[in-house]
mmCIF file of C-alpha atoms in Angstrom:
data_model
loop_
_atom_site.group_PDB
_atom_site.id
_atom_site.type_symbol
_atom_site.label_atom_id
_atom_site.label_comp_id
_atom_site.label_asym_id
_atom_site.label_seq_id
_atom_site.Cartn_x
_atom_site.Cartn_y
_atom_site.Cartn_z
ATOM 1 C CA MET J 1 89.837 87.592 81.097
ATOM 2 C CA THR J 2 90.922 84.122 80.054
ATOM 3 C CA ALA J 3 91.747 83.042 76.489
ATOM 4 C CA ALA J 4 88.566 80.932 76.500
ATOM 5 C CA ALA J 5 86.440 83.951 77.402
ATOM 6 C CA GLU J 6 88.044 86.046 74.694
ATOM 7 C CA THR J 7 87.130 83.532 71.986
ATOM 8 C CA ARG J 8 83.636 83.044 73.346
ATOM 9 C CA GLY J 9 81.191 81.061 71.217
ATOM 10 C CA PRO J 10 77.407 80.669 71.398
ATOM 11 C CA GLY J 11 77.672 79.015 74.842
ATOM 12 C CA ARG J 12 78.865 82.217 76.507
ATOM 13 C CA PRO J 13 75.588 83.874 77.589
ATOM 14 C CA ARG J 14 74.575 80.806 79.594
ATOM 15 C CA THR J 15 77.988 80.705 81.298
ATOM 16 C CA GLU J 16 77.687 84.382 82.150
ATOM 17 C CA GLY J 17 74.433 83.581 83.891
ATOM 18 C CA HIS J 18 76.323 80.960 85.857
ATOM 19 C CA ASP J 19 79.043 83.423 86.774
ATOM 20 C CA GLU J 20 76.480 85.861 88.141
ATOM 21 C CA LYS J 21 74.741 83.140 90.162
ATOM 22 C CA ILE J 22 78.046 82.039 91.678
ATOM 23 C CA LEU J 23 79.065 85.622 92.483
ATOM 24 C CA ALA J 24 75.650 86.263 94.038
ATOM 25 C CA ALA J 25 76.015 83.142 96.209
ATOM 26 C CA ALA J 26 79.468 84.222 97.395
ATOM 27 C CA LEU J 27 78.180 87.716 98.179
ATOM 28 C CA GLN J 28 75.233 86.322 100.097
ATOM 29 C CA LEU J 29 77.652 84.328 102.278
ATOM 30 C CA ILE J 30 79.998 87.308 102.738
ATOM 31 C CA ASP J 31 77.125 89.611 103.709
ATOM 32 C CA ALA J 32 75.914 87.010 106.218
ATOM 33 C CA ASP J 33 79.436 86.665 107.706
ATOM 34 C CA GLU J 34 79.531 83.025 106.688
ATOM 35 C CA PRO J 35 82.664 81.344 105.295
ATOM 36 C CA VAL J 36 82.659 81.100 101.498
ATOM 37 C CA THR J 37 82.983 77.340 101.024
ATOM 38 C CA VAL J 38 82.584 75.259 97.866
ATOM 39 C CA SER J 39 79.649 73.334 99.299
ATOM 40 C CA ARG J 40 77.708 76.429 100.408
ATOM 41 C CA VAL J 41 78.304 78.213 97.086
ATOM 42 C CA LEU J 42 77.069 75.167 95.159
ATOM 43 C CA GLN J 43 74.085 74.788 97.465
ATOM 44 C CA ILE J 44 72.985 78.432 97.100
ATOM 45 C CA SER J 45 73.686 78.760 93.376
ATOM 46 C CA GLY J 46 72.295 75.342 92.448
ATOM 47 C CA LEU J 47 75.216 74.866 90.051
ATOM 48 C CA SER J 48 77.765 72.102 89.615
ATOM 49 C CA ARG J 49 81.305 71.931 90.920
ATOM 50 C CA ALA J 50 82.458 71.926 87.269
ATOM 51 C CA ALA J 51 80.653 75.219 86.586
ATOM 52 C CA LEU J 52 82.311 76.737 89.635
ATOM 53 C CA TYR J 53 85.859 75.655 88.832
ATOM 54 C CA ARG J 54 85.500 76.418 85.119
ATOM 55 C CA ARG J 55 85.512 80.089 86.024
ATOM 56 C CA TRP J 56 87.239 80.379 89.435
ATOM 57 C CA GLU J 57 90.380 78.518 90.250
ATOM 58 C CA SER J 58 89.891 78.910 94.005
ATOM 59 C CA MET J 59 87.503 80.227 96.644
ATOM 60 C CA THR J 60 90.001 83.027 97.293
ATOM 61 C CA VAL J 61 89.776 84.253 93.699
ATOM 62 C CA LEU J 62 85.965 83.962 93.820
ATOM 63 C CA MET J 63 85.816 85.940 97.070
ATOM 64 C CA ALA J 64 88.007 88.657 95.581
ATOM 65 C CA ALA J 65 85.706 88.895 92.544
ATOM 66 C CA ALA J 66 82.615 88.973 94.777
ATOM 67 C CA LEU J 67 84.090 91.757 96.909
ATOM 68 C CA ASP J 68 84.752 93.783 93.772
ATOM 69 C CA HIS J 69 81.254 93.277 92.418
ATOM 70 C CA GLY J 70 79.658 96.565 91.389
ATOM 71 C CA ARG J 71 82.907 98.512 91.130
ATOM 72 C CA THR J 72 83.161 100.376 87.838
ATOM 73 C CA ALA J 73 86.110 100.261 85.479
ATOM 74 C CA ILE J 74 87.906 103.596 85.367
ATOM 75 C CA GLU J 75 88.416 105.431 82.104
ATOM 76 C CA ILE J 76 90.478 108.593 81.793
ATOM 77 C CA ASP J 77 90.225 110.710 78.675
ATOM 78 C CA THR J 78 93.703 112.095 78.068
ATOM 79 C CA SER J 79 92.864 114.214 75.044
ATOM 80 C CA GLY J 80 92.558 117.337 77.204
ATOM 81 C CA ASP J 81 93.925 118.464 80.576
ATOM 82 C CA VAL J 82 94.787 115.288 82.508
ATOM 83 C CA LYS J 83 94.613 116.963 85.918
ATOM 84 C CA ALA J 84 91.102 118.299 85.303
ATOM 85 C CA VAL J 85 89.858 114.847 84.275
ATOM 86 C CA ILE J 86 91.397 113.193 87.352
ATOM 87 C CA VAL J 87 89.950 115.868 89.676
ATOM 88 C CA GLU J 88 86.523 115.295 88.130
ATOM 89 C CA LEU J 89 86.953 111.535 88.580
ATOM 90 C CA LEU J 90 88.002 111.822 92.238
ATOM 91 C CA PHE J 91 85.833 114.723 93.372
ATOM 92 C CA GLY J 92 82.967 114.844 90.866
ATOM 93 C CA ASP J 93 80.367 112.106 90.953
ATOM 94 C CA ILE J 94 82.133 109.869 93.491
ATOM 95 C CA GLU J 95 79.293 107.347 93.455
ATOM 96 C CA ALA J 96 79.649 106.876 89.720
ATOM 97 C CA THR J 97 83.426 106.483 90.056
ATOM 98 C CA ARG J 98 83.063 103.795 92.718
ATOM 99 C CA GLY J 99 80.048 102.088 91.188
ATOM 100 C CA LYS J 100 76.405 102.956 91.877
ATOM 101 C CA THR J 101 75.631 99.641 93.576
ATOM 102 C CA TYR J 102 78.850 99.495 95.583
ATOM 103 C CA THR J 103 78.186 100.329 99.245
ATOM 104 C CA GLU J 104 80.287 101.560 102.148
ATOM 105 C CA ARG J 105 79.293 98.392 103.989
ATOM 106 C CA ARG J 106 80.842 96.291 101.218
ATOM 107 C CA PHE J 107 84.026 98.389 101.347
ATOM 108 C CA ARG J 108 84.304 97.948 105.125
ATOM 109 C CA LYS J 109 83.748 94.215 104.760
ATOM 110 C CA ARG J 110 86.382 93.941 102.044
ATOM 111 C CA ILE J 111 89.021 95.711 104.114
ATOM 112 C CA ALA J 112 88.201 93.647 107.221
ATOM 113 C CA LEU J 113 88.442 90.401 105.244
ATOM 114 C CA VAL J 114 91.689 91.197 103.443
ATOM 115 C CA MET J 115 93.345 92.237 106.697
ATOM 116 C CA GLU J 116 92.494 88.849 108.190
ATOM 117 C CA ASN J 117 93.430 86.933 105.057
ATOM 118 C CA PRO J 118 96.700 87.898 103.301
ATOM 119 C CA ASP J 119 96.029 85.480 100.389
ATOM 120 C CA LEU J 120 92.716 87.201 99.695
ATOM 121 C CA GLN J 121 94.489 90.555 99.976
ATOM 122 C CA LYS J 122 97.037 89.537 97.336
ATOM 123 C CA ALA J 123 94.310 88.137 95.053
ATOM 124 C CA TYR J 124 92.240 91.309 95.398
ATOM 125 C CA TRP J 125 95.237 93.500 94.720
ATOM 126 C CA THR J 126 96.344 91.557 91.632
ATOM 127 C CA SER J 127 92.958 90.919 90.052
ATOM 128 C CA HIS J 128 91.209 94.164 90.917
ATOM 129 C CA VAL J 129 93.118 97.117 92.421
ATOM 130 C CA GLN J 130 96.151 96.756 90.179
ATOM 131 C CA ARG J 131 93.935 96.434 87.091
ATOM 132 C CA ARG J 132 91.889 99.475 88.054
ATOM 133 C CA ARG J 133 95.094 101.484 88.453
ATOM 134 C CA ARG J 134 96.063 100.934 84.808
ATOM 135 C CA ALA J 135 93.994 103.829 83.428
ATOM 136 C CA MET J 136 95.650 106.139 85.964
ATOM 137 C CA VAL J 137 99.136 104.832 85.120
ATOM 138 C CA ARG J 138 98.501 105.509 81.428
ATOM 139 C CA ALA J 139 97.010 108.962 82.046
ATOM 140 C CA LEU J 140 99.916 110.079 84.241
ATOM 141 C CA GLN J 141 102.391 108.715 81.708
ATOM 142 C CA VAL J 142 100.703 110.789 78.995
ATOM 143 C CA ALA J 143 100.959 113.857 81.248
ATOM 144 C CA VAL J 144 104.663 113.149 81.828
ATOM 145 C CA ASP J 145 105.276 112.738 78.083
ATOM 146 C CA ARG J 146 103.526 116.029 77.408
ATOM 147 C CA GLY J 147 105.536 117.829 80.069
ATOM 148 C CA GLU J 148 102.505 118.465 82.308
ATOM 149 C CA LEU J 149 104.243 116.410 85.024
ATOM 150 C CA ARG J 150 107.902 116.053 86.007
ATOM 151 C CA ALA J 151 109.950 113.945 83.592
ATOM 152 C CA ASP J 152 111.395 111.814 86.418
ATOM 153 C CA LEU J 153 108.038 111.194 88.128
ATOM 154 C CA ASP J 154 107.670 107.821 89.857
ATOM 155 C CA VAL J 155 104.153 107.170 88.544
ATOM 156 C CA ASP J 156 103.453 104.187 90.805
ATOM 157 C CA ALA J 157 104.509 106.098 93.924
ATOM 158 C CA ALA J 158 102.386 109.081 92.850
ATOM 159 C CA ILE J 159 99.290 106.874 92.494
ATOM 160 C CA ASP J 160 99.964 105.368 95.938
ATOM 161 C CA ALA J 161 100.148 108.885 97.393
ATOM 162 C CA ILE J 162 96.865 109.948 95.741
ATOM 163 C CA ASN J 163 94.952 106.769 96.598
ATOM 164 C CA GLY J 164 96.426 106.728 100.096
ATOM 165 C CA ILE J 165 94.632 109.997 100.880
ATOM 166 C CA PHE J 166 91.273 108.286 100.387
ATOM 167 C CA TYR J 167 92.229 105.073 102.181
ATOM 168 C CA TYR J 168 93.349 107.142 105.162
ATOM 169 C CA GLN J 169 89.982 108.933 105.390
ATOM 170 C CA SER J 170 87.949 105.717 105.328
ATOM 171 C CA ILE J 171 90.212 103.585 107.471
ATOM 172 C CA ALA J 172 92.072 105.816 109.945
ATOM 173 C CA ARG J 173 89.564 108.658 110.310
ATOM 174 C CA GLY J 174 86.393 106.680 109.657
ATOM 175 C CA ALA J 175 85.302 109.706 107.654
ATOM 176 C CA ASN J 176 82.544 109.837 105.088
ATOM 177 C CA PHE J 177 83.161 111.360 101.660
ATOM 178 C CA ASP J 178 79.709 112.968 101.717
ATOM 179 C CA ASP J 179 81.000 115.150 104.562
ATOM 180 C CA PRO J 180 82.164 118.483 103.047
ATOM 181 C CA VAL J 181 85.030 118.745 105.602
ATOM 182 C CA THR J 182 86.391 115.368 104.492
ATOM 183 C CA SER J 183 85.960 116.249 100.868
ATOM 184 C CA ALA J 184 87.770 119.578 101.317
ATOM 185 C CA ARG J 185 90.635 117.913 103.189
ATOM 186 C CA CYS J 186 91.013 115.307 100.405
ATOM 187 C CA ARG J 187 90.995 118.058 97.808
ATOM 188 C CA SER J 188 93.660 119.940 99.727
ATOM 189 C CA ALA J 189 95.808 116.810 100.143
ATOM 190 C CA PHE J 190 95.398 116.024 96.440
ATOM 191 C CA GLU J 191 96.664 119.518 95.543
ATOM 192 C CA ILE J 192 99.746 118.983 97.739
ATOM 193 C CA VAL J 193 100.510 115.687 96.009
ATOM 194 C CA TRP J 194 99.831 117.029 92.507
ATOM 195 C CA ARG J 195 102.063 120.037 93.150
ATOM 196 C CA GLY J 196 104.830 117.597 94.072
ATOM 197 C CA MET J 197 104.192 115.678 90.854
ATOM 198 C CA VAL J 198 104.482 118.777 88.692
ATOM 199 C CA GLY J 199 107.415 120.694 90.126
ATOM 200 C CA MET D 1 95.143 111.243 130.926
ATOM 201 C CA THR D 2 92.427 112.135 133.390
ATOM 202 C CA ALA D 3 92.681 114.847 136.028
ATOM 203 C CA ALA D 4 92.781 112.114 138.684
ATOM 204 C CA ALA D 5 95.781 110.489 137.072
ATOM 205 C CA GLU D 6 97.585 113.780 136.769
ATOM 206 C CA THR D 7 97.328 114.396 140.509
ATOM 207 C CA ARG D 8 98.151 110.825 141.339
ATOM 208 C CA GLY D 9 98.890 109.987 144.961
ATOM 209 C CA PRO D 10 100.502 106.951 146.570
ATOM 210 C CA GLY D 11 97.684 104.701 145.387
ATOM 211 C CA ARG D 12 98.722 105.057 141.767
ATOM 212 C CA PRO D 13 101.164 102.151 141.340
ATOM 213 C CA ARG D 14 98.554 99.601 142.411
ATOM 214 C CA THR D 15 96.026 101.080 139.975
ATOM 215 C CA GLU D 16 98.591 100.924 137.202
ATOM 216 C CA GLY D 17 98.953 97.222 137.915
ATOM 217 C CA HIS D 18 95.193 96.953 137.539
ATOM 218 C CA ASP D 19 95.231 98.837 134.264
ATOM 219 C CA GLU D 20 97.832 96.489 132.828
ATOM 220 C CA LYS D 21 95.887 93.414 133.947
ATOM 221 C CA ILE D 22 92.721 94.733 132.335
ATOM 222 C CA LEU D 23 94.527 95.614 129.107
ATOM 223 C CA ALA D 24 96.176 92.184 129.048
ATOM 224 C CA ALA D 25 92.780 90.505 129.490
ATOM 225 C CA ALA D 26 91.292 92.538 126.632
ATOM 226 C CA LEU D 27 94.264 91.704 124.389
ATOM 227 C CA GLN D 28 94.001 88.020 125.214
ATOM 228 C CA LEU D 29 90.356 88.090 124.077
ATOM 229 C CA ILE D 30 91.164 90.078 120.937
ATOM 230 C CA ASP D 31 94.008 87.722 119.982
ATOM 231 C CA ALA D 32 91.685 84.742 120.496
ATOM 232 C CA ASP D 33 88.987 86.367 118.304
ATOM 233 C CA GLU D 34 86.614 86.444 121.264
ATOM 234 C CA PRO D 35 84.267 89.368 121.981
ATOM 235 C CA VAL D 36 85.625 91.751 124.625
ATOM 236 C CA THR D 37 82.827 91.620 127.200
ATOM 237 C CA VAL D 38 82.765 92.952 130.758
ATOM 238 C CA SER D 39 82.286 89.493 132.243
ATOM 239 C CA ARG D 40 85.172 87.895 130.329
ATOM 240 C CA VAL D 41 87.543 90.784 131.119
ATOM 241 C CA LEU D 42 86.693 90.539 134.831
ATOM 242 C CA GLN D 43 87.037 86.767 134.772
ATOM 243 C CA ILE D 44 90.492 86.821 133.142
ATOM 244 C CA SER D 45 91.877 89.794 135.067
ATOM 245 C CA GLY D 46 90.420 88.725 138.420
ATOM 246 C CA LEU D 47 89.503 92.368 139.086
ATOM 247 C CA SER D 48 86.293 94.076 140.112
ATOM 248 C CA ARG D 49 83.788 95.844 137.936
ATOM 249 C CA ALA D 50 84.647 99.047 139.870
ATOM 250 C CA ALA D 51 88.349 98.721 138.955
ATOM 251 C CA LEU D 52 87.363 98.271 135.313
ATOM 252 C CA TYR D 53 85.012 101.260 135.085
ATOM 253 C CA ARG D 54 87.295 103.508 137.167
ATOM 254 C CA ARG D 55 89.655 103.605 134.221
ATOM 255 C CA TRP D 56 87.591 102.751 131.120
ATOM 256 C CA GLU D 57 84.197 104.255 130.490
ATOM 257 C CA SER D 58 83.221 101.541 127.996
ATOM 258 C CA MET D 59 84.406 98.312 126.412
ATOM 259 C CA THR D 60 84.912 100.265 123.181
ATOM 260 C CA VAL D 61 87.416 102.604 124.838
ATOM 261 C CA LEU D 62 89.141 99.636 126.484
ATOM 262 C CA MET D 63 89.385 97.806 123.162
ATOM 263 C CA ALA D 64 90.875 100.878 121.511
ATOM 264 C CA ALA D 65 93.493 101.134 124.282
ATOM 265 C CA ALA D 66 94.270 97.412 124.034
ATOM 266 C CA LEU D 67 94.701 97.660 120.266
ATOM 267 C CA ASP D 68 97.147 100.526 120.736
ATOM 268 C CA HIS D 69 99.172 98.676 123.366
ATOM 269 C CA GLY D 70 102.877 98.729 122.595
ATOM 270 C CA ARG D 71 102.709 101.669 120.184
ATOM 271 C CA THR D 72 105.304 104.298 121.038
ATOM 272 C CA ALA D 73 104.646 107.981 121.478
ATOM 273 C CA ILE D 74 106.242 109.997 118.697
ATOM 274 C CA GLU D 75 108.665 112.810 119.452
ATOM 275 C CA ILE D 76 110.057 115.126 116.820
ATOM 276 C CA ASP D 77 113.050 117.305 117.605
ATOM 277 C CA THR D 78 112.483 120.554 115.719
ATOM 278 C CA SER D 79 115.757 122.233 116.685
ATOM 279 C CA GLY D 80 117.358 121.170 113.400
ATOM 280 C CA ASP D 81 116.119 120.269 109.928
ATOM 281 C CA VAL D 82 112.502 119.115 110.331
ATOM 282 C CA LYS D 83 112.451 117.094 107.108
ATOM 283 C CA ALA D 84 115.564 115.104 108.076
ATOM 284 C CA VAL D 85 114.043 114.210 111.464
ATOM 285 C CA ILE D 86 110.752 113.104 109.871
ATOM 286 C CA VAL D 87 112.570 111.023 107.234
ATOM 287 C CA GLU D 88 114.583 109.339 109.988
ATOM 288 C CA LEU D 89 111.366 108.696 111.935
ATOM 289 C CA LEU D 90 109.537 107.190 108.931
ATOM 290 C CA PHE D 91 112.384 105.371 107.206
ATOM 291 C CA GLY D 92 115.007 104.831 109.908
ATOM 292 C CA ASP D 93 114.304 102.321 112.654
ATOM 293 C CA ILE D 94 110.672 101.636 111.706
ATOM 294 C CA GLU D 95 110.309 99.063 114.491
ATOM 295 C CA ALA D 96 111.273 101.632 117.096
ATOM 296 C CA THR D 97 108.858 104.182 115.593
ATOM 297 C CA ARG D 98 105.971 101.719 115.708
ATOM 298 C CA GLY D 99 106.904 100.122 119.022
ATOM 299 C CA LYS D 100 109.181 97.099 119.462
ATOM 300 C CA THR D 101 106.425 94.857 120.796
ATOM 301 C CA TYR D 102 103.789 95.949 118.282
ATOM 302 C CA THR D 103 103.278 93.279 115.632
ATOM 303 C CA GLU D 104 101.928 93.235 112.085
ATOM 304 C CA ARG D 105 99.341 90.737 113.309
ATOM 305 C CA ARG D 106 98.068 93.282 115.829
ATOM 306 C CA PHE D 107 97.905 95.973 113.136
ATOM 307 C CA ARG D 108 95.893 93.692 110.829
ATOM 308 C CA LYS D 109 93.558 92.833 113.674
ATOM 309 C CA ARG D 110 93.069 96.496 114.560
ATOM 310 C CA ILE D 111 92.150 97.466 111.014
ATOM 311 C CA ALA D 112 89.787 94.496 110.631
ATOM 312 C CA LEU D 113 88.035 95.347 113.908
ATOM 313 C CA VAL D 114 87.651 99.080 113.257
ATOM 314 C CA MET D 115 86.244 98.419 109.794
ATOM 315 C CA GLU D 116 83.547 96.217 111.323
ATOM 316 C CA ASN D 117 82.894 98.579 114.221
ATOM 317 C CA PRO D 118 82.604 102.300 113.434
ATOM 318 C CA ASP D 119 82.341 103.224 117.150
ATOM 319 C CA LEU D 120 85.647 101.509 117.845
ATOM 320 C CA GLN D 121 87.097 103.256 114.798
ATOM 321 C CA LYS D 122 86.069 106.669 116.151
ATOM 322 C CA ALA D 123 87.383 105.826 119.643
ATOM 323 C CA TYR D 124 90.704 104.636 118.225
ATOM 324 C CA TRP D 125 91.026 107.713 116.053
ATOM 325 C CA THR D 126 90.260 110.154 118.875
ATOM 326 C CA SER D 127 92.216 108.507 121.665
ATOM 327 C CA HIS D 128 95.200 107.219 119.739
ATOM 328 C CA VAL D 129 95.786 108.218 116.108
ATOM 329 C CA GLN D 130 94.838 111.857 116.578
ATOM 330 C CA ARG D 131 97.037 112.115 119.684
ATOM 331 C CA ARG D 132 99.971 110.510 117.935
ATOM 332 C CA ARG D 133 99.632 113.040 115.113
ATOM 333 C CA ARG D 134 100.174 115.985 117.465
ATOM 334 C CA ALA D 135 103.982 115.829 117.378
ATOM 335 C CA MET D 136 103.798 115.885 113.573
ATOM 336 C CA VAL D 137 101.337 118.790 113.558
ATOM 337 C CA ARG D 138 103.673 120.810 115.795
ATOM 338 C CA ALA D 139 106.792 119.909 113.792
ATOM 339 C CA LEU D 140 105.202 120.894 110.470
ATOM 340 C CA GLN D 141 103.914 124.120 111.992
ATOM 341 C CA VAL D 142 107.450 124.959 113.133
ATOM 342 C CA ALA D 143 108.697 124.253 109.594
ATOM 343 C CA VAL D 144 105.982 126.540 108.166
ATOM 344 C CA ASP D 145 106.873 129.304 110.622
ATOM 345 C CA ARG D 146 110.553 129.038 109.668
ATOM 346 C CA GLY D 147 109.747 129.159 105.961
ATOM 347 C CA GLU D 148 110.884 125.568 105.320
ATOM 348 C CA LEU D 149 107.353 124.791 104.159
ATOM 349 C CA ARG D 150 104.755 126.821 102.269
ATOM 350 C CA ALA D 151 103.071 129.506 104.373
ATOM 351 C CA ASP D 152 99.581 128.418 103.278
ATOM 352 C CA LEU D 153 100.189 124.700 103.921
ATOM 353 C CA ASP D 154 97.156 122.710 105.099
ATOM 354 C CA VAL D 155 99.055 120.799 107.801
ATOM 355 C CA ASP D 156 96.282 118.286 108.491
ATOM 356 C CA ALA D 157 95.887 117.443 104.817
ATOM 357 C CA ALA D 158 99.666 117.079 104.468
ATOM 358 C CA ILE D 159 99.791 114.585 107.349
ATOM 359 C CA ASP D 160 96.919 112.624 105.790
ATOM 360 C CA ALA D 161 98.861 112.470 102.510
ATOM 361 C CA ILE D 162 102.041 111.263 104.244
ATOM 362 C CA ASN D 163 100.339 108.704 106.477
ATOM 363 C CA GLY D 164 98.111 107.559 103.620
ATOM 364 C CA ILE D 165 101.184 106.316 101.748
ATOM 365 C CA PHE D 166 101.877 103.813 104.519
ATOM 366 C CA TYR D 167 98.245 102.801 105.002
ATOM 367 C CA TYR D 168 97.997 102.097 101.283
ATOM 368 C CA GLN D 169 101.018 99.767 101.357
ATOM 369 C CA SER D 170 99.702 97.690 104.269
ATOM 370 C CA ILE D 171 96.057 97.647 103.299
ATOM 371 C CA ALA D 172 95.736 97.861 99.509
ATOM 372 C CA ARG D 173 99.029 96.258 98.468
ATOM 373 C CA GLY D 174 99.506 93.938 101.449
ATOM 374 C CA ALA D 175 103.154 94.953 101.264
ATOM 375 C CA ASN D 176 105.747 94.542 103.973
ATOM 376 C CA PHE D 177 107.949 97.466 105.006
ATOM 377 C CA ASP D 178 110.947 95.128 105.332
ATOM 378 C CA ASP D 179 110.745 94.675 101.557
ATOM 379 C CA PRO D 180 113.223 97.125 99.955
ATOM 380 C CA VAL D 181 110.888 97.688 96.963
ATOM 381 C CA THR D 182 108.080 98.817 99.294
ATOM 382 C CA SER D 183 110.433 100.979 101.287
ATOM 383 C CA ALA D 184 111.800 102.638 98.123
ATOM 384 C CA ARG D 185 108.278 103.283 96.818
ATOM 385 C CA CYS D 186 107.246 104.873 100.130
ATOM 386 C CA ARG D 187 110.378 107.022 100.095
ATOM 387 C CA SER D 188 109.609 108.125 96.558
ATOM 388 C CA ALA D 189 105.969 108.906 97.408
ATOM 389 C CA PHE D 190 107.078 110.819 100.504
ATOM 390 C CA GLU D 191 109.390 112.974 98.342
ATOM 391 C CA ILE D 192 106.484 113.773 96.015
ATOM 392 C CA VAL D 193 104.320 114.869 98.938
ATOM 393 C CA TRP D 194 107.090 116.839 100.650
ATOM 394 C CA ARG D 195 107.909 118.631 97.394
ATOM 395 C CA GLY D 196 104.269 119.686 97.225
ATOM 396 C CA MET D 197 104.458 120.902 100.823
ATOM 397 C CA VAL D 198 107.497 123.066 100.124
ATOM 398 C CA GLY D 199 106.827 124.641 96.752
#
């Protein structure tokens, strides 16, 4: 969020409408396998170049935001057992954790695009994945401080190991999380990693 | 390998030449972002439709083989300490483990293509990834039998957790394994997983 957005005045609601129109235009182009260009985004959204650049510094940043559209922010309540909350987050209502409107098709598209475009990959990582990881970083740090996890735990490496399990299912195996076999294997892999984080 | 190939007679070397020409044609198309069609493969390779279908049952299977071209088979010596051999394999000469001629560009292309084509993803998993995992499955089973790893270890889940670490670096972070920070984080994540496999 920019400083301008944080000190938003009465003009904000209108600008938010603009943001949504621009995101929708970018998504329409992405879903149609068309390049996300300034001219096409302006044409579809009906907005001005100024409105576009006021919010997005580049088409890469806009594409990253569009590809993340519908993903939910993650919150982890650390007042109780951290492991139980994380297990519920990862294996409970997966749809809610990902975002109800976020589809597998969109995920596949995102991965395909970032693999062909390293700048987009970096932008997506910095603006979206890394931000979403913050709740997990904090939760694991709380668990370390409380002695529920090893004092010398490399929290970043632990999160990579946990998230990697899910990436591997979708990308290497082409597995679906609705499949009970996949879900059980993820659960089992998670227990291996967590055990290594504790002891 | 088919039964025919296993009982190969004097005709085999010529057929191998054909196989390489067909693979090279498919790779040329993939690298040029062109669709891998029967007609284009025949045109580039100068071979017959019969030669093509003798070896590959479909363009999907051919594409999977082309995308795996240059990857090395993995061998794990289990006569000594299994963990040390796996660490050397994963963190020693990474280029040799992947295949000297296999490039990052090819990896990116493979992931992009499988994410857009679930049939190709399944073919690549079955014919290549799953096969390459076998040496690891056997090595971990030996380590379980010897008591170096937990008796109740879910070997498949453990391999997913280990491999997932590397997938996450390349795909989510867009990190390069030549970068010492990435390498150290992978090493740290591997130790977490291995610890969970032992204890």
